[in-house]
Short mmCIF file of C-alpha atoms in Angstrom, two decimals:
data_model
loop_
_atom_site.label_atom_id
_atom_site.label_comp_id
_atom_site.label_asym_id
_atom_site.label_seq_id
_atom_site.Cartn_x
_atom_site.Cartn_y
_atom_site.Cartn_z
CA MET A 1 6.16 -5.56 17.09
CA THR A 2 9.31 -3.63 17.50
CA TRP A 3 10.56 -1.45 14.77
CA THR A 4 13.95 0.06 15.17
CA ARG A 5 14.91 2.75 12.84
CA ARG A 6 18.65 2.82 12.56
CA ARG A 7 20.80 5.55 11.36
CA PHE A 8 24.27 5.21 10.00
CA GLY A 9 25.25 8.84 9.84
CA GLY A 10 28.37 8.15 11.83
CA PHE A 11 29.96 5.89 9.29
CA ALA A 12 32.28 8.14 7.36
CA GLY A 13 32.27 6.88 3.81
CA ALA A 14 29.65 4.37 4.78
CA SER A 15 29.25 1.85 2.08
CA LEU A 16 26.83 -0.54 0.59
CA ALA A 17 24.13 -1.50 3.00
CA ALA A 18 22.39 -4.70 2.16
CA ALA A 19 19.89 -6.91 3.87
CA LEU A 20 20.55 -10.60 4.18
CA GLY A 21 19.02 -12.67 1.47
CA THR A 22 19.34 -10.08 -1.25
CA ARG A 23 21.21 -10.49 -4.46
CA ALA A 24 23.95 -8.21 -3.16
CA ALA A 25 24.45 -10.29 -0.04
CA ARG A 26 24.64 -13.40 -2.18
CA GLY A 27 27.44 -11.80 -4.12
CA GLN A 28 25.38 -11.04 -7.19
CA SER A 29 24.99 -7.64 -8.73
CA LYS A 30 22.35 -5.41 -7.19
CA ALA A 31 18.80 -5.53 -8.45
CA ARG A 32 18.21 -2.62 -10.81
CA VAL A 33 15.12 -0.47 -10.99
CA ILE A 34 14.65 2.25 -13.59
CA VAL A 35 11.98 4.86 -12.97
CA ILE A 36 11.04 6.81 -16.08
CA GLY A 37 9.43 10.18 -15.47
CA GLY A 38 10.18 12.56 -12.62
CA GLY A 39 6.69 13.87 -11.95
CA VAL A 40 4.84 13.16 -8.73
CA GLY A 41 4.34 9.43 -9.42
CA GLY A 42 7.87 8.72 -10.63
CA ALA A 43 9.65 10.82 -8.02
CA THR A 44 7.61 9.24 -5.21
CA VAL A 45 8.37 5.69 -6.38
CA ALA A 46 12.07 6.53 -6.58
CA LYS A 47 12.17 8.17 -3.18
CA TYR A 48 10.23 5.45 -1.36
CA LEU A 49 12.24 2.70 -3.02
CA ALA A 50 15.45 4.42 -2.02
CA ALA A 51 14.23 4.82 1.55
CA SER A 52 12.92 1.27 1.85
CA ALA A 53 15.45 -0.79 -0.07
CA ALA A 54 18.98 0.55 -0.24
CA GLU A 55 20.08 -2.73 -1.78
CA ILE A 56 18.42 -1.73 -5.04
CA ASP A 57 20.35 0.17 -7.69
CA LEU A 58 17.97 2.95 -8.59
CA THR A 59 17.91 5.24 -11.63
CA LEU A 60 15.41 8.02 -12.27
CA ILE A 61 15.24 9.26 -15.85
CA GLU A 62 13.71 12.69 -16.40
CA PRO A 63 14.62 15.14 -19.18
CA LYS A 64 13.95 18.30 -17.16
CA GLN A 65 16.13 19.67 -14.37
CA ARG A 66 13.16 21.25 -12.66
CA TYR A 67 9.58 20.20 -12.16
CA THR A 68 6.69 22.65 -11.87
CA THR A 69 3.55 21.32 -10.22
CA CYS A 70 0.30 21.61 -12.10
CA PHE A 71 -1.51 21.44 -8.78
CA PHE A 72 -1.65 24.89 -7.19
CA SER A 73 -0.66 26.51 -10.50
CA ASN A 74 -4.10 28.16 -10.56
CA LEU A 75 -2.92 30.14 -7.52
CA TYR A 76 -0.11 31.46 -9.68
CA LEU A 77 -2.71 32.56 -12.25
CA ALA A 78 -4.59 34.23 -9.38
CA GLY A 79 -1.46 36.19 -8.52
CA VAL A 80 -1.12 34.81 -4.99
CA ARG A 81 1.70 32.30 -5.52
CA SER A 82 4.99 32.72 -7.32
CA PHE A 83 6.04 30.46 -10.15
CA GLU A 84 9.18 29.59 -8.16
CA SER A 85 7.08 28.33 -5.25
CA LEU A 86 5.65 25.69 -7.62
CA THR A 87 9.04 24.60 -8.91
CA HIS A 88 11.08 21.73 -7.48
CA ASN A 89 14.31 19.97 -8.37
CA TYR A 90 15.89 16.55 -7.98
CA ARG A 91 18.89 17.47 -5.84
CA THR A 92 17.61 15.93 -2.59
CA LEU A 93 16.62 12.72 -4.37
CA ALA A 94 20.10 12.48 -5.88
CA GLN A 95 22.15 13.63 -2.90
CA ALA A 96 20.29 12.47 0.20
CA TYR A 97 18.67 9.39 -1.30
CA GLY A 98 21.50 8.23 -3.52
CA ILE A 99 19.23 7.99 -6.57
CA ASN A 100 21.05 8.09 -9.90
CA VAL A 101 19.14 10.94 -11.58
CA VAL A 102 19.70 10.97 -15.35
CA HIS A 103 18.46 14.02 -17.24
CA ASP A 104 17.65 12.45 -20.57
CA ALA A 105 14.62 11.18 -22.46
CA VAL A 106 13.80 7.56 -23.20
CA ALA A 107 13.90 6.53 -26.85
CA SER A 108 12.49 3.06 -26.32
CA ILE A 109 11.94 0.25 -23.86
CA ASP A 110 12.65 -3.37 -24.76
CA PRO A 111 10.43 -5.36 -22.38
CA VAL A 112 11.97 -8.69 -23.43
CA ALA A 113 15.64 -7.79 -23.06
CA LYS A 114 14.58 -5.51 -20.17
CA THR A 115 16.53 -2.54 -21.39
CA VAL A 116 15.85 1.16 -21.75
CA LYS A 117 17.46 3.09 -24.59
CA LEU A 118 18.20 6.75 -23.97
CA VAL A 119 17.81 9.47 -26.59
CA ARG A 120 21.33 10.78 -26.14
CA GLY A 121 22.70 7.28 -26.40
CA GLY A 122 23.30 4.49 -23.99
CA ARG A 123 21.25 1.57 -22.86
CA LEU A 124 20.40 0.67 -19.28
CA SER A 125 19.12 -2.70 -18.11
CA TYR A 126 16.57 -3.26 -15.39
CA ASP A 127 14.97 -5.94 -13.30
CA ARG A 128 11.89 -3.75 -12.88
CA ALA A 129 10.96 -0.56 -14.67
CA VAL A 130 8.42 2.03 -13.59
CA VAL A 131 6.86 4.22 -16.25
CA ALA A 132 5.23 7.43 -15.05
CA PRO A 133 4.70 9.46 -18.23
CA GLY A 134 1.73 11.58 -17.18
CA ILE A 135 -0.69 12.60 -19.90
CA ALA A 136 -0.64 13.31 -23.60
CA PHE A 137 -3.20 15.43 -25.46
CA LYS A 138 -5.52 14.18 -28.18
CA PHE A 139 -4.83 17.09 -30.45
CA ASP A 140 -6.88 15.66 -33.32
CA ASP A 141 -10.14 15.90 -31.34
CA ILE A 142 -10.52 19.65 -31.92
CA GLU A 143 -9.82 20.75 -35.47
CA GLY A 144 -7.13 23.40 -35.65
CA TYR A 145 -5.78 22.71 -32.17
CA ASP A 146 -2.32 21.23 -32.56
CA GLU A 147 1.07 21.61 -30.91
CA ALA A 148 1.68 24.92 -32.71
CA ALA A 149 -1.70 26.29 -31.62
CA THR A 150 -0.74 25.81 -27.96
CA GLN A 151 1.58 28.81 -28.39
CA SER A 152 -1.36 31.16 -28.87
CA MET A 153 -4.09 29.20 -27.08
CA PRO A 154 -2.28 27.46 -24.21
CA HIS A 155 -3.56 24.31 -22.54
CA ALA A 156 -1.50 25.03 -19.41
CA TRP A 157 -2.33 21.48 -18.32
CA ASN A 158 1.30 20.49 -18.03
CA ALA A 159 2.77 23.14 -15.79
CA GLY A 160 5.77 25.14 -16.95
CA PRO A 161 6.10 27.50 -19.93
CA GLN A 162 2.44 26.92 -20.82
CA THR A 163 1.34 28.19 -17.40
CA GLU A 164 3.55 31.25 -17.72
CA LEU A 165 2.19 31.93 -21.21
CA LEU A 166 -1.41 31.80 -19.98
CA GLN A 167 -0.53 34.07 -17.06
CA ARG A 168 1.05 36.64 -19.43
CA GLN A 169 -1.98 36.55 -21.70
CA LEU A 170 -4.37 37.07 -18.78
CA LYS A 171 -2.27 39.92 -17.49
CA GLY A 172 -2.22 41.55 -20.93
CA MET A 173 -5.96 41.16 -21.48
CA ASP A 174 -8.14 44.28 -21.60
CA ASP A 175 -10.73 44.87 -18.91
CA GLY A 176 -13.98 43.74 -20.50
CA GLY A 177 -12.30 40.88 -22.35
CA VAL A 178 -13.57 37.30 -22.46
CA PHE A 179 -11.49 34.42 -21.13
CA VAL A 180 -12.67 31.12 -22.59
CA ILE A 181 -11.82 27.81 -20.96
CA VAL A 182 -12.51 24.69 -23.01
CA ALA A 183 -12.94 21.87 -20.47
CA PRO A 184 -12.14 18.30 -21.52
CA PRO A 185 -14.18 15.10 -21.54
CA ASN A 186 -13.61 12.44 -18.84
CA PRO A 187 -11.22 11.03 -17.85
CA PHE A 188 -8.73 13.84 -17.47
CA ARG A 189 -6.04 15.09 -15.09
CA CYS A 190 -7.38 16.91 -12.03
CA PRO A 191 -11.20 16.75 -12.20
CA PRO A 192 -11.74 20.02 -10.24
CA GLY A 193 -8.91 21.81 -12.09
CA PRO A 194 -10.70 23.67 -14.92
CA TYR A 195 -13.37 24.96 -12.52
CA GLU A 196 -10.85 25.98 -9.89
CA ARG A 197 -9.01 27.79 -12.68
CA ALA A 198 -12.19 29.71 -13.51
CA ALA A 199 -12.59 30.68 -9.83
CA LEU A 200 -9.00 31.79 -9.32
CA VAL A 201 -8.73 33.70 -12.60
CA ALA A 202 -12.00 35.37 -11.58
CA TYR A 203 -10.31 36.31 -8.32
CA TYR A 204 -7.58 38.02 -10.34
CA PHE A 205 -10.09 39.69 -12.69
CA LYS A 206 -12.21 40.94 -9.79
CA GLN A 207 -9.26 43.02 -8.61
CA PHE A 208 -7.71 44.15 -11.87
CA LYS A 209 -10.26 43.67 -14.68
CA PRO A 210 -13.69 43.74 -13.03
CA ARG A 211 -15.58 43.92 -16.34
CA ALA A 212 -13.99 40.73 -17.69
CA LYS A 213 -16.02 37.57 -18.24
CA ILE A 214 -15.14 33.89 -18.10
CA LEU A 215 -16.87 31.39 -20.34
CA ILE A 216 -16.43 27.66 -19.83
CA LEU A 217 -17.27 25.50 -22.83
CA ASP A 218 -17.49 22.01 -21.40
CA ALA A 219 -17.32 18.64 -23.14
CA LYS A 220 -19.46 17.30 -20.27
CA ASP A 221 -22.93 17.92 -18.84
CA THR A 222 -21.83 17.78 -15.22
CA PHE A 223 -18.55 18.15 -13.42
CA PHE A 224 -16.81 17.27 -10.17
CA GLU A 225 -18.05 19.11 -7.05
CA GLN A 226 -20.33 21.16 -9.31
CA ASP A 227 -22.58 22.39 -6.50
CA LEU A 228 -19.61 23.61 -4.46
CA PHE A 229 -18.14 25.43 -7.44
CA GLU A 230 -21.39 27.07 -8.53
CA ASP A 231 -22.01 28.21 -4.98
CA GLY A 232 -18.45 29.59 -4.74
CA TRP A 233 -18.61 31.32 -8.14
CA ASN A 234 -21.90 33.00 -7.21
CA ARG A 235 -20.72 34.14 -3.80
CA HIS A 236 -17.34 35.50 -4.85
CA TYR A 237 -17.74 36.48 -8.51
CA PRO A 238 -21.45 37.01 -9.23
CA GLY A 239 -22.18 37.25 -12.95
CA MET A 240 -18.58 36.76 -14.02
CA ILE A 241 -18.44 33.02 -14.82
CA GLU A 242 -20.70 31.29 -17.31
CA TRP A 243 -20.59 27.52 -17.76
CA LEU A 244 -22.08 25.90 -20.87
CA PRO A 245 -22.51 22.11 -20.83
CA VAL A 246 -22.13 20.07 -24.01
CA GLN A 247 -25.91 19.57 -24.24
CA PHE A 248 -26.27 23.32 -24.90
CA THR A 249 -23.37 23.77 -27.33
CA GLY A 250 -22.94 20.39 -29.01
CA GLY A 251 -19.28 20.58 -28.01
CA VAL A 252 -16.22 22.39 -29.33
CA LYS A 253 -15.52 21.32 -32.90
CA SER A 254 -12.70 23.59 -34.05
CA VAL A 255 -10.55 26.54 -33.15
CA ASP A 256 -8.76 29.20 -35.15
CA SER A 257 -5.64 29.95 -33.18
CA LYS A 258 -4.80 33.11 -35.17
CA ALA A 259 -8.24 34.68 -34.88
CA ARG A 260 -8.61 33.18 -31.39
CA THR A 261 -12.07 31.89 -32.16
CA ILE A 262 -13.70 28.72 -30.87
CA THR A 263 -16.47 27.04 -32.80
CA THR A 264 -19.01 24.69 -31.26
CA ALA A 265 -21.68 22.71 -33.12
CA GLY A 266 -23.81 25.84 -33.44
CA GLU A 267 -21.84 28.97 -32.66
CA THR A 268 -18.47 30.71 -32.88
CA PHE A 269 -17.05 32.46 -29.81
CA LYS A 270 -14.36 35.12 -29.97
CA ALA A 271 -11.95 34.87 -27.04
CA SER A 272 -9.61 37.53 -25.70
CA VAL A 273 -7.66 34.73 -24.06
CA ALA A 274 -8.37 31.06 -24.70
CA ASN A 275 -7.33 28.12 -22.58
CA ILE A 276 -7.97 24.92 -24.51
CA ILE A 277 -7.69 21.82 -22.34
CA PRO A 278 -7.89 18.93 -24.81
CA ALA A 279 -9.03 15.36 -24.29
CA GLN A 280 -6.25 13.24 -22.82
CA ILE A 281 -4.59 9.85 -23.00
CA ALA A 282 -1.57 8.29 -21.29
CA GLY A 283 1.78 9.96 -21.94
CA GLU A 284 3.45 9.24 -25.21
CA LEU A 285 6.05 6.76 -23.94
CA ALA A 286 3.27 4.57 -22.56
CA GLN A 287 1.73 4.41 -26.04
CA ARG A 288 5.06 3.50 -27.66
CA ALA A 289 5.97 0.92 -25.01
CA GLY A 290 2.75 -1.02 -25.51
CA LEU A 291 1.46 -0.19 -22.05
CA THR A 292 -1.91 1.23 -23.17
CA ASP A 293 -5.11 -0.54 -24.12
CA GLN A 294 -7.87 0.68 -26.45
CA SER A 295 -8.90 3.33 -23.93
CA GLY A 296 -5.53 5.03 -24.37
CA TRP A 297 -4.66 4.44 -20.69
CA CYS A 298 -2.53 1.81 -18.95
CA PRO A 299 -4.26 -1.13 -17.25
CA ILE A 300 -2.45 -2.13 -14.05
CA ASP A 301 -2.59 -4.63 -11.23
CA PRO A 302 -4.36 -2.80 -8.37
CA VAL A 303 -1.93 -3.99 -5.68
CA THR A 304 1.49 -3.80 -7.37
CA PHE A 305 0.74 -1.39 -10.23
CA GLU A 306 2.51 -3.75 -12.60
CA SER A 307 1.26 -3.38 -16.14
CA LYS A 308 -1.33 -5.96 -17.19
CA LEU A 309 0.21 -5.81 -20.67
CA GLN A 310 3.99 -5.79 -20.08
CA PRO A 311 5.29 -7.90 -17.19
CA GLY A 312 8.18 -6.32 -15.29
CA ILE A 313 7.01 -2.78 -16.06
CA HIS A 314 4.93 -0.88 -13.52
CA VAL A 315 2.89 2.22 -14.30
CA VAL A 316 1.81 4.89 -11.83
CA GLY A 317 0.08 8.25 -11.95
CA ASP A 318 -2.23 9.89 -14.44
CA ALA A 319 -1.33 7.40 -17.20
CA THR A 320 -2.98 4.51 -15.38
CA SER A 321 -6.43 3.14 -15.87
CA ALA A 322 -7.01 2.45 -12.18
CA GLY A 323 -10.72 1.81 -11.69
CA ASP A 324 -12.33 4.56 -9.63
CA MET A 325 -9.08 6.42 -8.91
CA PRO A 326 -9.19 10.00 -10.19
CA LYS A 327 -6.17 11.42 -12.00
CA SER A 328 -4.62 13.58 -9.32
CA ALA A 329 -1.17 14.20 -7.93
CA PHE A 330 -2.37 12.76 -4.63
CA VAL A 331 -3.44 9.55 -6.33
CA ALA A 332 -0.12 9.34 -8.19
CA ASN A 333 1.68 9.63 -4.85
CA SER A 334 -0.59 7.05 -3.22
CA GLN A 335 -0.14 4.58 -6.10
CA ALA A 336 3.60 5.20 -6.14
CA LYS A 337 4.02 4.17 -2.52
CA ALA A 338 2.11 0.92 -3.08
CA CYS A 339 4.21 0.33 -6.19
CA ALA A 340 7.50 1.03 -4.37
CA PHE A 341 6.66 -1.38 -1.55
CA ALA A 342 5.56 -4.00 -4.10
CA ILE A 343 8.84 -3.71 -6.01
CA ALA A 344 10.85 -3.81 -2.77
CA ALA A 345 8.92 -6.97 -1.87
CA ALA A 346 9.54 -8.58 -5.25
CA LEU A 347 13.26 -7.79 -5.34
CA THR A 348 14.30 -8.11 -1.71
CA GLY A 349 11.83 -10.48 -0.13
CA ALA A 350 10.41 -7.71 2.08
CA GLU A 351 6.77 -7.87 3.05
CA GLN A 352 4.17 -5.69 1.33
CA ILE A 353 1.10 -4.90 3.37
CA PRO A 354 -2.19 -4.45 1.46
CA PRO A 355 -2.05 -0.94 -0.03
CA HIS A 356 -4.00 1.86 1.60
CA LEU A 357 -5.13 3.90 -1.37
CA PHE A 358 -6.44 7.35 -0.73
CA ASN A 359 -7.14 10.63 -2.46
CA THR A 360 -7.75 14.07 -1.17
CA CYS A 361 -7.97 17.28 -3.16
CA PHE A 362 -7.83 20.76 -1.75
CA THR A 363 -9.64 23.11 -4.09
CA LEU A 364 -9.57 26.88 -3.81
CA LEU A 365 -12.68 28.91 -4.63
CA ALA A 366 -10.80 32.02 -3.47
CA PRO A 367 -7.50 32.27 -1.59
CA ASN A 368 -9.38 32.21 1.75
CA ASP A 369 -12.14 29.82 0.73
CA ALA A 370 -11.09 26.22 0.19
CA VAL A 371 -13.00 22.96 -0.01
CA SER A 372 -11.72 19.42 0.13
CA ASP A 373 -12.76 15.91 -0.61
CA ALA A 374 -11.51 12.64 0.80
CA ILE A 375 -11.81 9.31 -0.97
CA ASN A 376 -10.91 5.85 0.31
CA LEU A 377 -10.17 3.28 -2.35
CA LYS A 378 -9.45 -0.42 -2.27
CA PRO A 379 -8.30 -3.12 -4.70
CA VAL A 380 -11.36 -5.23 -5.53
CA ALA A 381 -11.42 -8.05 -8.09
CA GLY A 382 -8.62 -6.76 -10.29
CA SER A 383 -9.74 -3.15 -10.15
CA ILE A 384 -9.88 -0.31 -7.62
CA LYS A 385 -13.15 0.75 -6.05
CA ILE A 386 -14.24 3.68 -3.90
CA THR A 387 -15.21 2.57 -0.40
CA ASP A 388 -15.89 5.98 1.21
CA ILE A 389 -16.20 9.49 -0.15
CA PHE A 390 -16.60 12.77 1.72
CA PHE A 391 -16.97 16.34 0.46
CA SER A 392 -17.02 19.79 1.97
CA GLN A 393 -20.57 21.09 2.25
CA ILE A 394 -22.27 24.20 0.92
CA GLY A 395 -22.95 26.64 3.74
CA GLU A 396 -19.88 25.90 5.83
CA SER A 397 -18.73 28.85 7.93
CA ASP A 398 -16.16 31.31 6.62
CA GLU A 399 -13.82 30.15 9.36
CA THR A 400 -14.13 26.50 8.26
CA ARG A 401 -13.27 27.52 4.70
CA ARG A 402 -10.35 29.68 5.88
CA GLN A 403 -9.07 26.79 7.95
CA THR A 404 -9.31 24.49 4.91
CA ALA A 405 -7.32 27.08 2.92
CA ARG A 406 -4.63 27.07 5.62
CA GLU A 407 -4.61 23.27 5.49
CA ALA A 408 -4.25 23.45 1.72
CA ASP A 409 -1.15 25.57 2.11
CA ASP A 410 0.36 23.19 4.64
CA TRP A 411 -0.62 20.26 2.46
CA TYR A 412 1.31 21.67 -0.50
CA ALA A 413 4.46 22.03 1.59
CA ALA A 414 4.15 18.57 3.14
CA PHE A 415 3.22 16.89 -0.12
CA THR A 416 6.00 18.34 -2.26
CA HIS A 417 8.41 17.49 0.57
CA ASP A 418 7.08 13.93 0.53
CA VAL A 419 7.66 13.71 -3.23
CA PHE A 420 10.89 15.60 -3.82
CA GLY A 421 12.47 15.47 -0.33
CA MET B 1 6.24 -9.57 12.14
CA THR B 2 9.93 -9.20 12.46
CA ALA B 3 11.46 -5.83 12.01
CA SER B 4 13.50 -5.39 8.90
CA ARG B 5 17.01 -4.71 9.93
CA PHE B 6 19.98 -3.62 8.03
CA ILE B 7 23.26 -5.34 8.16
CA VAL B 8 26.12 -3.08 7.27
CA PRO B 9 28.76 -5.24 5.68
CA SER B 10 32.39 -4.33 5.53
CA LEU B 11 33.27 -1.41 3.34
CA THR B 12 33.33 -2.45 -0.25
CA ALA B 13 35.30 -0.39 -2.69
CA GLY B 14 33.39 0.60 -5.77
CA LEU B 15 30.05 0.16 -4.13
CA VAL B 16 29.96 3.32 -2.11
CA ILE B 17 26.46 4.61 -2.41
CA LEU B 18 26.14 6.99 0.46
CA GLY B 19 27.96 10.15 1.33
CA ALA B 20 29.53 10.65 4.72
CA ASN B 21 26.63 12.55 6.15
CA GLN B 22 23.80 10.59 4.70
CA SER B 23 22.05 7.72 6.27
CA MET B 24 19.76 5.32 4.60
CA ALA B 25 18.24 2.84 6.95
CA ALA B 26 15.70 0.56 5.35
CA ASP B 27 12.35 1.90 6.33
CA ARG B 28 9.87 -0.55 4.95
CA GLY B 29 8.33 -2.32 7.92
CA ARG B 30 4.60 -2.36 8.51
CA GLY B 31 4.80 0.94 10.40
CA ALA B 32 6.75 2.65 7.64
CA GLN B 33 4.34 1.41 4.98
CA LEU B 34 1.32 2.65 6.92
CA ALA B 35 3.04 5.93 7.80
CA ALA B 36 3.67 6.56 4.10
CA MET B 37 -0.02 7.43 3.83
CA CYS B 38 0.29 10.05 6.60
CA ALA B 39 3.34 11.63 4.95
CA SER B 40 1.25 12.80 1.98
CA CYS B 41 -0.15 15.55 4.23
CA HIS B 42 1.80 15.64 7.49
CA ARG B 43 5.35 16.85 7.34
CA LEU B 44 7.65 14.50 9.18
CA ASP B 45 10.14 17.18 10.14
CA GLY B 46 8.06 18.46 13.03
CA ARG B 47 6.80 21.47 11.11
CA GLY B 48 3.25 22.22 10.11
CA LYS B 49 0.58 24.42 11.62
CA ALA B 50 -2.85 23.92 10.10
CA ILE B 51 -1.93 20.27 9.52
CA PRO B 52 -0.20 19.41 12.79
CA SER B 53 3.00 17.49 13.21
CA ILE B 54 2.50 13.91 14.34
CA VAL B 55 6.15 13.01 14.74
CA GLY B 56 7.09 12.09 18.29
CA MET B 57 3.45 12.26 19.36
CA ASP B 58 2.43 10.41 22.51
CA LYS B 59 1.21 6.90 21.65
CA ARG B 60 -1.98 7.11 23.63
CA LYS B 61 -2.87 10.56 22.34
CA PHE B 62 -2.25 9.44 18.75
CA ALA B 63 -4.40 6.32 19.07
CA ASP B 64 -7.20 8.15 20.90
CA ALA B 65 -7.29 10.83 18.21
CA LEU B 66 -7.56 8.32 15.38
CA VAL B 67 -10.26 6.33 17.13
CA ALA B 68 -12.19 9.58 17.71
CA TYR B 69 -11.80 10.56 14.05
CA ARG B 70 -12.95 7.12 12.97
CA SER B 71 -16.12 7.23 15.05
CA GLY B 72 -16.83 10.84 14.12
CA ALA B 73 -16.48 12.02 17.74
CA ARG B 74 -13.78 14.31 16.39
CA SER B 75 -14.84 16.01 13.22
CA ASN B 76 -12.63 16.31 10.15
CA SER B 77 -13.70 14.62 6.93
CA ILE B 78 -10.18 13.88 5.68
CA MET B 79 -9.09 12.33 8.97
CA HIS B 80 -12.42 10.51 9.24
CA ALA B 81 -11.75 8.90 5.86
CA VAL B 82 -8.16 8.04 6.74
CA ALA B 83 -9.17 6.52 10.08
CA LEU B 84 -11.89 4.42 8.43
CA GLN B 85 -9.10 2.67 6.51
CA LEU B 86 -7.29 1.68 9.68
CA SER B 87 -7.92 -1.29 11.96
CA ASP B 88 -7.24 -1.04 15.69
CA GLY B 89 -4.02 -2.98 15.13
CA GLU B 90 -2.90 -0.60 12.39
CA ILE B 91 -3.65 2.41 14.59
CA ALA B 92 -1.51 0.86 17.34
CA THR B 93 1.31 0.20 14.87
CA LEU B 94 1.21 3.79 13.64
CA ALA B 95 1.07 5.16 17.20
CA GLU B 96 4.21 3.16 18.06
CA TYR B 97 5.92 4.20 14.86
CA PHE B 98 5.37 7.94 15.26
CA ALA B 99 6.04 7.97 19.00
CA ALA B 100 9.43 6.37 18.37
CA ARG B 101 10.28 8.49 15.38
CA PRO B 102 12.37 11.59 15.93
CA GLU B 103 11.76 14.73 13.96
CA ASP B 104 13.56 14.45 10.72
CA ARG B 105 15.29 17.51 9.40
CA LYS B 106 16.91 15.93 6.41
CA ARG B 107 14.45 13.33 5.31
CA PRO B 108 10.68 13.23 5.60
#
């Protein structure tokens, strides 16, 4: 085949570009797509739709002006990355991609009239909507842990002020203090995240508070890449990190955010700093828009990522219930591309090839010691199944781990560029 | 397949969507859709050290590398996984796509 990529930079004031056969070319108004949520999933859908189908009128709705990535935020807690380096904006998407970026929140979606009502007023209509709301927390699962309690015991599982709060608390902690991480039940955003957080906070403690301890109270009995983490913890931070599975503790039942205590079925722990990562469900808008099933997550078509509950609305990212796909930024990006090509196909008659779904996670055990995994996934019988899975191995050479850490750094730059331009 | 091509119609007042210096060619052919997977890790602006640039790479070199990753002759678990997803035809499409693609400073 021949594929000619054309550029039109020379057309001063270049105007509407439209492919034959589209609504625009037929003299109708342009097809409208509204993407709600400017995280990794939403921003990727918007960018890839803009790049692949200029004949679509594209709006991205996101309340915040800036987006801070949760991935790599543990490196900020470790003191090796700045907060600014994790923060991105929507200027390139608006200016270079011509996306109408609206900084507002969505009050409601009417799936029958196909309209989106904005909080500050105004109603937009769509031919297709994409909802990428990320996660919400099940605050009622741990007694005493509510929105207000997050101000003294941060979750730091949506990056931003919560991450900065946790960093300040860790910095202010006395040497000899105890940092408690409450790790959530499955499924949750970023399966290696809580354990990477333990490793990278330990890295910080090792330098500045060597007598400090880290206690992980887990809602699970096993966790992702457990052998790699335990090996890394023991090599880099011997004796500093203790992990207690739910079978030992009976699980976290309540917290007292003023006293900073955490009570399991049998014991109460006093924390110097507490990071409570609650159980999760799809972001709040997904609940309100009728996109979630009993699991609290959004069932989707595995090829187009259209909701199985609300036709015309697609869902991507952590909010989806997508078979074997983990909840990661990489997965959100992978889903978003399939979704963008599916919407372009539906609205412009373009061809969508079968999606290539993939996940890789770079995980840091220390700034110079990284591991990775690689997962191939495929739509199978209405769901998404793992076809291949590879992990870093225990006992790899220091140079291999250093090289993986360098790749992780490059990956962050490439990935955020892929998402935000 | 036929390449998707853009027709630029006459200037239409009120429908100006692009600034003078921006270009927005439709990039949604088979090559572009496959290359989207690569762009999650490889920068398309020619930069990248530990994860090398693949933009403008020689067709033959590109295809040989992916075939070697797929068989395991070249070792890298992420690239092994990626290559396992690709048929010979898809590898050829990607090799063509990246060989023809110039480094992109403005857009990935």
